[in-house]
Coordinates of C-alpha atoms in Angstrom, one line a residue:
M28 CA -79.6 39.1 17.5
T29 CA -75.9 39.5 16.7
G30 CA -74.7 37.0 14.1
G31 CA -71.6 34.9 14.5
P32 CA -68.5 35.3 12.3
A33 CA -69.1 34.9 8.6
P34 CA -68.3 31.5 7.3
S35 CA -64.9 31.3 5.7
A36 CA -64.7 31.2 2.0
A37 CA -64.0 28.0 0.3
P38 CA -60.3 27.4 -0.2
A39 CA -59.2 28.8 -3.5
V40 CA -57.2 26.8 -6.0
R41 CA -53.5 27.4 -5.3
S42 CA -51.9 29.2 -8.2
E43 CA -48.7 31.1 -8.9
V44 CA -48.9 34.3 -10.9
C45 CA -46.1 35.3 -13.2
E46 CA -45.3 38.9 -12.5
V47 CA -43.9 39.4 -16.0
S48 CA -46.7 37.9 -18.1
C49 CA -49.5 38.1 -15.4
T50 CA -50.6 34.7 -16.5
A51 CA -51.8 32.3 -13.8
R52 CA -50.3 28.9 -13.6
T53 CA -51.8 26.1 -11.6
V54 CA -49.2 24.1 -9.6
P55 CA -49.7 20.4 -10.2
V56 CA -50.4 18.3 -7.1
V57 CA -48.1 15.3 -6.7
P58 CA -50.2 12.3 -5.5
V59 CA -48.9 10.3 -2.6
V60 CA -48.7 6.6 -3.5
P61 CA -49.4 4.4 -0.5
P62 CA -47.1 1.5 0.1
S63 CA -48.0 -1.7 -1.6
D64 CA -49.3 -4.7 0.3
D65 CA -46.1 -6.7 -0.5
A66 CA -43.7 -4.1 1.0
D67 CA -41.0 -5.6 3.2
D68 CA -42.4 -5.7 6.7
A69 CA -38.8 -5.4 8.1
D70 CA -38.6 -1.8 6.9
R71 CA -41.6 -0.9 9.1
A72 CA -40.5 -3.1 12.0
E73 CA -41.8 -2.2 15.5
P74 CA -39.3 -1.6 18.3
G75 CA -38.8 -4.8 20.2
S76 CA -40.1 -7.0 17.5
G77 CA -36.7 -8.5 16.7
A78 CA -36.9 -7.5 13.1
T79 CA -34.2 -5.3 11.5
A80 CA -35.4 -2.2 9.7
L81 CA -33.9 -1.7 6.3
S82 CA -33.1 1.9 7.3
T83 CA -30.5 0.6 9.7
V84 CA -28.7 -1.5 7.1
P85 CA -25.7 0.3 5.5
A86 CA -26.0 1.0 1.8
A87 CA -23.7 -0.6 -0.6
G88 CA -20.3 1.1 -0.4
S89 CA -21.0 2.7 3.0
R90 CA -18.3 2.3 5.7
R91 CA -20.9 2.9 8.4
G92 CA -20.8 0.1 10.9
T93 CA -17.5 -1.4 9.6
T94 CA -14.4 -2.1 11.6
P95 CA -11.4 0.2 10.7
V96 CA -8.4 -1.7 9.3
G97 CA -4.8 -0.8 8.9
A98 CA -3.0 0.1 5.7
L99 CA -0.7 -2.3 3.8
K100 CA 1.6 -0.3 1.5
F101 CA 4.4 -1.4 -0.8
F102 CA 7.1 1.1 -1.7
H103 CA 9.4 -0.4 -4.4
G104 CA 12.3 0.5 -6.7
P105 CA 15.7 -0.7 -7.9
M106 CA 18.7 -0.7 -5.8
D107 CA 20.1 2.7 -4.8
C108 CA 16.8 4.6 -5.1
G109 CA 16.4 5.5 -1.4
K110 CA 14.0 2.9 -0.1
S111 CA 15.8 2.5 3.2
T112 CA 16.1 6.2 3.6
L113 CA 12.4 6.7 3.1
A114 CA 11.7 3.8 5.6
L115 CA 13.7 5.6 8.3
Q116 CA 12.1 9.0 7.4
L117 CA 8.7 7.5 7.7
D118 CA 9.5 5.9 11.1
H119 CA 10.8 9.3 12.3
N120 CA 7.6 11.1 11.2
H121 CA 5.3 8.6 13.0
T122 CA 7.4 8.7 16.1
R123 CA 7.2 12.4 16.3
Q124 CA 3.4 12.1 16.4
G125 CA 3.5 9.8 19.4
R126 CA 3.0 6.5 17.5
R127 CA 5.0 3.4 18.4
G128 CA 6.4 1.3 15.7
L129 CA 8.4 -1.9 15.2
L130 CA 11.2 -2.1 12.6
L131 CA 11.8 -5.4 10.7
T132 CA 14.4 -6.4 8.2
R133 CA 16.0 -9.4 6.6
L134 CA 19.5 -9.6 5.2
D135 CA 20.4 -6.0 5.3
R136 CA 23.5 -5.1 3.3
S137 CA 25.3 -4.2 6.5
R138 CA 24.8 -7.8 7.6
R139 CA 23.5 -6.5 11.0
P140 CA 20.0 -6.4 12.5
Q141 CA 19.3 -2.9 11.4
I142 CA 17.8 -0.7 8.6
S143 CA 20.7 1.2 7.0
S144 CA 20.9 3.6 4.1
R145 CA 23.7 4.5 1.9
M146 CA 23.5 8.1 3.2
G147 CA 24.7 6.9 6.6
L148 CA 21.4 6.7 8.4
S149 CA 20.6 3.5 10.4
R150 CA 18.2 2.3 13.1
P151 CA 18.2 -1.1 15.0
A152 CA 15.6 -3.5 13.7
V153 CA 14.4 -7.0 14.4
E154 CA 16.1 -9.5 12.1
V155 CA 13.3 -11.7 10.6
A156 CA 14.1 -15.4 9.9
E157 CA 12.4 -17.5 7.2
D158 CA 10.2 -19.2 9.9
T159 CA 9.4 -16.1 11.9
D160 CA 5.6 -15.7 12.5
L161 CA 5.1 -11.9 12.2
A162 CA 1.7 -12.0 13.8
Q163 CA 3.1 -13.7 16.8
L164 CA 6.0 -11.3 16.9
V165 CA 3.6 -8.4 17.3
R166 CA 1.4 -10.1 19.8
R167 CA 4.5 -10.9 22.0
S168 CA 5.3 -7.2 21.9
W169 CA 1.8 -6.4 23.1
A170 CA 2.0 -9.1 25.8
A171 CA 5.2 -7.4 27.0
G172 CA 3.4 -4.1 27.3
T173 CA 4.9 -2.5 24.2
R174 CA 2.3 -0.8 21.9
V175 CA 2.7 -1.4 18.2
D176 CA 0.9 1.1 16.0
Y177 CA 2.8 0.4 12.8
L178 CA 5.4 -1.7 11.1
I179 CA 8.3 -0.6 9.0
V180 CA 9.4 -3.6 6.9
D181 CA 12.7 -3.2 4.9
E182 CA 14.2 -5.7 2.4
V183 CA 10.7 -7.2 2.1
Q184 CA 11.7 -9.1 -1.1
F185 CA 13.6 -11.5 1.1
F186 CA 10.5 -12.4 3.2
T187 CA 8.3 -15.4 2.4
P188 CA 4.8 -15.2 0.7
A189 CA 3.4 -16.7 4.0
Q190 CA 4.9 -13.8 5.9
I191 CA 3.3 -11.3 3.5
D192 CA -0.1 -13.0 4.3
Q193 CA 0.7 -12.5 8.0
L194 CA 1.2 -8.8 7.4
A195 CA -2.1 -8.5 5.6
V196 CA -3.8 -10.2 8.6
L197 CA -2.2 -7.8 11.0
A198 CA -3.4 -4.8 9.0
D199 CA -7.0 -6.2 8.7
E200 CA -7.5 -7.6 12.2
T201 CA -5.4 -5.5 14.5
Q202 CA -5.5 -2.1 12.7
V203 CA -1.7 -2.0 12.5
D204 CA -0.4 0.1 9.6
V205 CA 2.2 -1.8 7.6
Y206 CA 4.8 0.0 5.4
T207 CA 7.0 -2.3 3.3
F208 CA 10.0 -1.5 1.2
G209 CA 11.8 -3.6 -1.3
I210 CA 13.0 -4.5 -4.8
T211 CA 10.4 -5.9 -7.2
T212 CA 12.5 -8.2 -9.4
D213 CA 15.7 -10.3 -8.9
F214 CA 18.9 -10.2 -11.0
R215 CA 17.2 -12.1 -13.8
G216 CA 14.3 -9.6 -14.0
R217 CA 11.8 -11.9 -12.4
L218 CA 9.5 -11.1 -9.5
F219 CA 10.5 -12.2 -6.1
P220 CA 7.9 -14.5 -4.6
A221 CA 7.3 -12.0 -1.7
T222 CA 7.0 -9.0 -3.9
A223 CA 4.6 -10.9 -6.2
R224 CA 2.4 -11.6 -3.2
L225 CA 2.6 -7.9 -2.1
V226 CA 1.5 -6.7 -5.5
E227 CA -1.6 -9.0 -5.1
L228 CA -2.4 -7.9 -1.5
A229 CA -1.2 -4.4 -0.9
D230 CA -3.7 -1.5 -0.7
E231 CA -1.1 0.6 -2.5
V232 CA 1.9 -0.3 -4.7
L233 CA 4.0 2.9 -4.9
P234 CA 7.2 3.3 -7.0
L235 CA 9.8 5.5 -5.5
Q236 CA 10.2 8.8 -7.4
V237 CA 14.0 9.0 -7.1
E238 CA 15.3 8.0 -10.5
V239 CA 18.3 5.7 -10.8
L240 CA 20.1 5.9 -14.1
C241 CA 21.7 3.2 -16.2
W242 CA 25.2 3.9 -17.5
C243 CA 23.6 5.1 -20.8
G244 CA 21.6 7.8 -19.0
R245 CA 18.2 6.1 -19.3
P246 CA 16.1 5.2 -16.2
G247 CA 17.4 2.0 -14.6
R248 CA 14.8 -0.6 -13.4
F249 CA 16.8 -3.8 -13.4
N250 CA 19.5 -5.1 -11.0
A251 CA 22.2 -6.9 -12.8
R252 CA 24.4 -9.3 -10.8
V253 CA 28.1 -8.9 -11.6
V254 CA 30.6 -11.6 -10.6
D255 CA 34.3 -11.2 -11.2
G256 CA 33.5 -8.3 -13.5
E257 CA 31.0 -10.2 -15.6
M258 CA 27.2 -10.1 -15.6
V259 CA 25.6 -13.5 -14.7
R260 CA 22.1 -14.9 -15.2
T261 CA 22.3 -18.0 -13.1
G262 CA 22.9 -18.7 -9.4
D263 CA 21.0 -18.4 -6.2
T264 CA 18.2 -15.9 -6.1
V265 CA 19.4 -14.3 -2.9
V266 CA 23.0 -13.2 -2.7
V267 CA 23.6 -10.2 -0.4
A268 CA 25.9 -7.6 -2.0
D269 CA 25.8 -3.9 -2.7
T270 CA 26.0 -1.7 -5.8
E271 CA 29.4 -0.6 -6.9
A272 CA 31.1 2.3 -5.1
P273 CA 33.3 4.9 -6.8
G274 CA 36.6 3.2 -7.8
D275 CA 35.1 -0.3 -7.7
Q276 CA 34.6 -0.6 -11.5
D277 CA 38.1 -2.2 -11.9
R278 CA 37.7 -4.7 -9.1
Q279 CA 37.2 -8.2 -10.6
D280 CA 37.1 -10.3 -7.4
T281 CA 33.8 -9.2 -6.0
V282 CA 30.1 -9.9 -6.3
R283 CA 28.2 -6.7 -6.8
Y284 CA 25.0 -5.3 -8.5
Q285 CA 24.6 -2.7 -11.2
V286 CA 21.4 -1.0 -12.1
L287 CA 20.6 -1.2 -15.8
C288 CA 17.9 -0.1 -18.2
R289 CA 15.8 -2.8 -19.8
T290 CA 17.7 -2.8 -23.1
H291 CA 21.2 -3.2 -21.5
H292 CA 19.9 -5.7 -18.9
R293 CA 18.5 -7.8 -21.8
T294 CA 21.7 -7.6 -23.9
G295 CA 24.0 -7.9 -20.8
D296 CA 25.9 -4.6 -21.6
L297 CA 27.5 -3.2 -18.4
G298 CA 28.9 -0.2 -20.3
P299 CA 32.2 0.9 -22.0
G300 CA 35.2 -1.1 -20.7
A301 CA 33.1 -3.8 -19.0
A302 CA 33.3 -7.5 -19.8
A303 CA 30.7 -8.7 -22.1
A304 CA 27.9 -10.9 -20.7
L305 CA 25.6 -13.5 -22.3
P306 CA 22.4 -11.9 -23.6
I307 CA 19.2 -13.0 -21.9
E308 CA 17.7 -16.2 -23.3
T309 CA 14.3 -15.8 -25.1

């Protein structure tokens, strides 16, 4: 009688042999811990039960399942640092990639509805009034069949805080990218209400890298208002004028602005040959 196959040997204990020392080492077995009785039933939810499995809930910090939003950026610097030039360049770059934008401004130095730079560049823009609803402005463009992928907003310091809130809503709820450009502080060295709100809400607050110099050679950050050749510290917050052009230093009948460092803005020193101004009150 031919016997069947020999019974297999009992499984040997698994081990690893070190080839160098020839010493056997037993690999520890990691026990599997069964789920406790009080585990969340939602994590083991059956299909069609209506319960949400925890594995489908995005972890903290995960962007999975979130709605994309637009960017709200604030580019700032003193007068004459190239803000409007950068705004026009940014519009050009986006247009070349097939995006459609809307240009907005308020009280441009040219006193025309446009964004203009001191280098001679300009583009037509929508002149925004104090009571303009920017969200409605964009929606009207959509209703007219005009796509709006981004906004270029120049002279943003002259907008209202409410309009800054409207820009944030457009970025968050309509995925429109918003690029704003403006001056941070007024002629007294105090934040404009609109720029203060932008600092609070913007995704990025970006100083322009083009350095404007005070007459002393130090970086200029403050915009001094000069009336009839003298620096003033009182008056309306908004007075539209430009920085001086070559040959304007001797003109005494104009309102202009001059970029100063903190020290000379504080002391009211416009430089050699300029009329003295009252120092800032402390």
